[in-house]
Amino acid sequence: MSSDLVEVLVPIPLMEKFSYLPPKNNTSLLKQGSRVLIPFGKRTLVGVVWSFSKKDSTDKRKYRHIVEVLDEAPLLDAHSINLAEWASRYYHYPLGEIIAYFFPPSIRKGKEAKFRESKYLELTSKGSFLQSEDLARAPIQQKLLALLKEKKEITLKSAQAFGISTTAINSLIEKGYINRFSRELSPYKKLENKKLLPSKKLNPEQKEAVKAINSARGKNITFLLDGITGSGKTEVYLQAIQEVVNQGKQALILIPEIGLAPQAEERFKEYFGDRVMSFHSAKNDREKVDAWLGASRGLVDIIIGTRSSVFLPMKNLGIIIVDEEHDLSFKQMDKFRYSARDMALYRAKLEKVPVVLASATPSLETLKNAEEDKYKVLKLSKRATGASLPTFQAVDLRGKELNEGLSKELLEATHLELSKGNQVLIFLNRRGYAPSMICKVCGWISNCDRCDALMTVHKNPFKLHCHHCEAQKTYPNKCQSCGSNDFLTYGFGTERIEEFLQGHFPEAMTLRIDSDSTRKKETLSEYFNEIRKGKPMILLGTQLLAKGHHFPDVTLVGIIDADSGLFSADFRGSERVAQLMTQVSGRAGRDKKPGRVILQSYCPDHPQIEEIITGSYEGFAKKLLEERKSSKIPPFTFQAKIFAESPKSLVSRDFILNLLNRANVDEKVKANVRLVGPLPSVMEKKSGVYRWELSIFSASRSNLHKFLDVMQSRLYDAKASKQVRWAIDVDPLSSI
Ligand code: ADP
Ligand code: ZN
Ligand code: ZN
């Protein structure tokens, strides 16, 4: 057996697994999914045991030994292992790097997978025969003995608090009378009989939905919970989860936005008490490890988390919910370009559990699957509180005099709602003060040196900031090209509108909510608490405000610029705009008071704006699907991209061209895909590098993967890509 080899996954960007000999003085059995320390070049790395093989007698290579086995029991279960292998094949990404996603950072680095521990003292069996008189000459040891006889065990800390010295403790340990041991302190309590919120009485559609989900227990059925904004989707899956938890199983809820986590956690805790955990990037490592252990040991019932929670091992998974399934943030846009929604679907298949995709604006991929009966559709067509959907009004901006981008109509409506004690939400998906600045004398414009983009003017603090590469410059005193100091800040961002609204409506608070104003972890929660007090105020913000929030006192939503995004270079542009507009509008009139939406537009008769005004995302999505079908683009064909970026535009282009030329693609494989490019990306220059991309389309997924397999084997040939960074993106969602 000593010649057996162990294949270990190493967290490096190469596709292969590396072989090692078992540890030199190994007695325990190595198991798949355990972490090991391995020598790698001059370094020692943490790897994960994957498989075992016999050493061929002709194999003369020198293998090195595994240095140490870190876990006796494997940390990854079979489901996680299968999921990782699938993801590596599907996304054409190294398994060794994917595995890292399954662990919180410290466990990845080799720390013990344990809760915080406390040290204890106890009597040994020898110690239990000891009499107090035996220690007559050592009163402190005597005291400790008495304590241990009374309490069986005490923590080291409390012994110290009783004035027991380390010398006394060590002396008793040396004599074999007492033991020192560690024990994990689980942060999770046993199930408690806390008084929980009684569940709401559901309306017939909600009841139907819960019933359908409940009857899918133990089966892999995908549901599309397609309900208008405020129709009680959350209520539906809360009650479905109740059933799952009653069966002793766990639920995983994926949410798109970290800012939604505190709200969601609170709502779940009202129902389920303390066995609810959230998991996202703002958690510190200890909290992440605790959530990870809680999930994998079955100590928590419910995990609410962002994208990366889809990798959490769960002892007893019973259901997965993907809330706002259409949201872009489920897709990771760099490195391992996975879609958490699609990983969730595959995971549910592996673990034979139902998945619920919930949205008021389902993605076109999902709608297509629903139309083809791959998903079961659960419709909620009415608002749960009995409120009606908001009414829409377009304001034609052509030839209108505006006040800092705001029309008279919107300002008057805002004034009216505030005077009635209501809240108003103003939406502008652009942060900063103004998206550009121009020299009035010579026409110099605030281009970013590193991107094909303009630098945004920020006022607080005063600076120029590129939102694409994060480059920052001090605000110029004079024009760098003609020396004049006569500048024009051009266009509007949230900071500028905030300044105006504060001056125009001094009686009401204006709360600006964008990623600048909510940089501190707690701020967003504080803002939401402020909003929920219900005082009249203006909420001004970016898409951060559009997602899933329930603001009962908002009666008016103003969309400052309904046109942005209408003329996008990306074929997914119109789908995105429709989703965003519908979601933002859905914040109006969710409770007792009716709501309305004002859209400002320079082209109110654009079909897309008209569609939004009639309030039907569904109708719009149907038309879009037809268009996509006739032009044979996703979701009616499958797509992948290969990106290349380097400091020289032509180097990036040639990298892809060479790849295509050198790759020995079988003619049959080639005939089954359609290639578009290489073309420069929409923003070719970004962060100082030039980006080109090749799009690959195919009517068959497996043909697409066959083609990518050939590309991949070429790409991982290290010599080819010295100056160039590249990536494969399967099911890309955007070119930016
Ligand atoms: P969605 O997730 O579809 O946006 P929510 O589940 O958040 O909708 O519900 C919107 C509001 O309606 C919430 O305040 C919720 O408590 C309430 N609600 C949901 N279902 C019911 C119901 N059956 N009866 C009364 N109120 C409900
Ligand atoms: Zn100038
Ligand atoms: Zn830039």
mmCIF file with all atom_site columns, C-alpha atoms and ligand atoms in Angstrom, residues 447-455 465-472 683 685-688, ligand 3:
data_model
loop_
_atom_site.group_PDB
_atom_site.id
_atom_site.type_symbol
_atom_site.label_atom_id
_atom_site.label_alt_id
_atom_site.label_comp_id
_atom_site.label_asym_id
_atom_site.label_entity_id
_atom_site.label_seq_id
_atom_site.pdbx_PDB_ins_code
_atom_site.Cartn_x
_atom_site.Cartn_y
_atom_site.Cartn_z
_atom_site.occupancy
_atom_site.B_iso_or_equiv
_atom_site.pdbx_formal_charge
_atom_site.auth_seq_id
_atom_site.auth_comp_id
_atom_site.auth_asym_id
_atom_site.auth_atom_id
_atom_site.pdbx_PDB_model_num
ATOM   1  C  CA . ASN A 1 447 ? -11.443 61.466 -18.873 1.00 0.00 ? 447 ASN A CA 1
ATOM   2  C  CA . CYS A 1 448 ? -9.959  58.711 -16.778 1.00 0.00 ? 448 CYS A CA 1
ATOM   3  C  CA . ASP A 1 449 ? -6.351  58.040 -17.802 1.00 0.00 ? 449 ASP A CA 1
ATOM   4  C  CA . ARG A 1 450 ? -6.799  54.344 -17.277 1.00 0.00 ? 450 ARG A CA 1
ATOM   5  C  CA . CYS A 1 451 ? -10.287 53.710 -18.698 1.00 0.00 ? 451 CYS A CA 1
ATOM   6  C  CA . ASP A 1 452 ? -12.453 54.608 -21.664 1.00 0.00 ? 452 ASP A CA 1
ATOM   7  C  CA . ALA A 1 453 ? -14.664 56.460 -19.231 1.00 0.00 ? 453 ALA A CA 1
ATOM   8  C  CA . LEU A 1 454 ? -15.216 59.815 -17.598 1.00 0.00 ? 454 LEU A CA 1
ATOM   9  C  CA . MET A 1 455 ? -14.300 60.513 -14.023 1.00 0.00 ? 455 MET A CA 1
ATOM   10 C  CA . HIS A 1 465 ? -13.345 59.467 -9.039  1.00 0.00 ? 465 HIS A CA 1
ATOM   11 C  CA . CYS A 1 466 ? -13.447 56.830 -11.752 1.00 0.00 ? 466 CYS A CA 1
ATOM   12 C  CA . HIS A 1 467 ? -16.176 54.313 -10.925 1.00 0.00 ? 467 HIS A CA 1
ATOM   13 C  CA . HIS A 1 468 ? -14.591 51.706 -13.170 1.00 0.00 ? 468 HIS A CA 1
ATOM   14 C  CA . CYS A 1 469 ? -11.025 51.533 -11.870 1.00 0.00 ? 469 CYS A CA 1
ATOM   15 C  CA . GLU A 1 470 ? -11.428 53.458 -8.593  1.00 0.00 ? 470 GLU A CA 1
ATOM   16 C  CA . ALA A 1 471 ? -8.718  55.954 -9.621  1.00 0.00 ? 471 ALA A CA 1
ATOM   17 C  CA . GLN A 1 472 ? -9.024  59.242 -7.746  1.00 0.00 ? 472 GLN A CA 1
ATOM   18 C  CA . MET A 1 683 ? -15.266 49.556 -22.607 1.00 0.00 ? 683 MET A CA 1
ATOM   19 C  CA . LYS A 1 685 ? -9.660  50.125 -21.930 1.00 0.00 ? 685 LYS A CA 1
ATOM   20 C  CA . LYS A 1 686 ? -10.235 49.585 -18.257 1.00 0.00 ? 686 LYS A CA 1
ATOM   21 C  CA . SER A 1 687 ? -7.802  49.937 -15.349 1.00 0.00 ? 687 SER A CA 1
ATOM   22 C  CA . GLY A 1 688 ? -5.008  50.483 -17.824 1.00 0.00 ? 688 GLY A CA 1
HETATM 23 ZN ZN . ZN  B 2 .   ? -10.766 54.492 -14.595 1.00 0.00 ? 3   ZN  B ZN 1
#
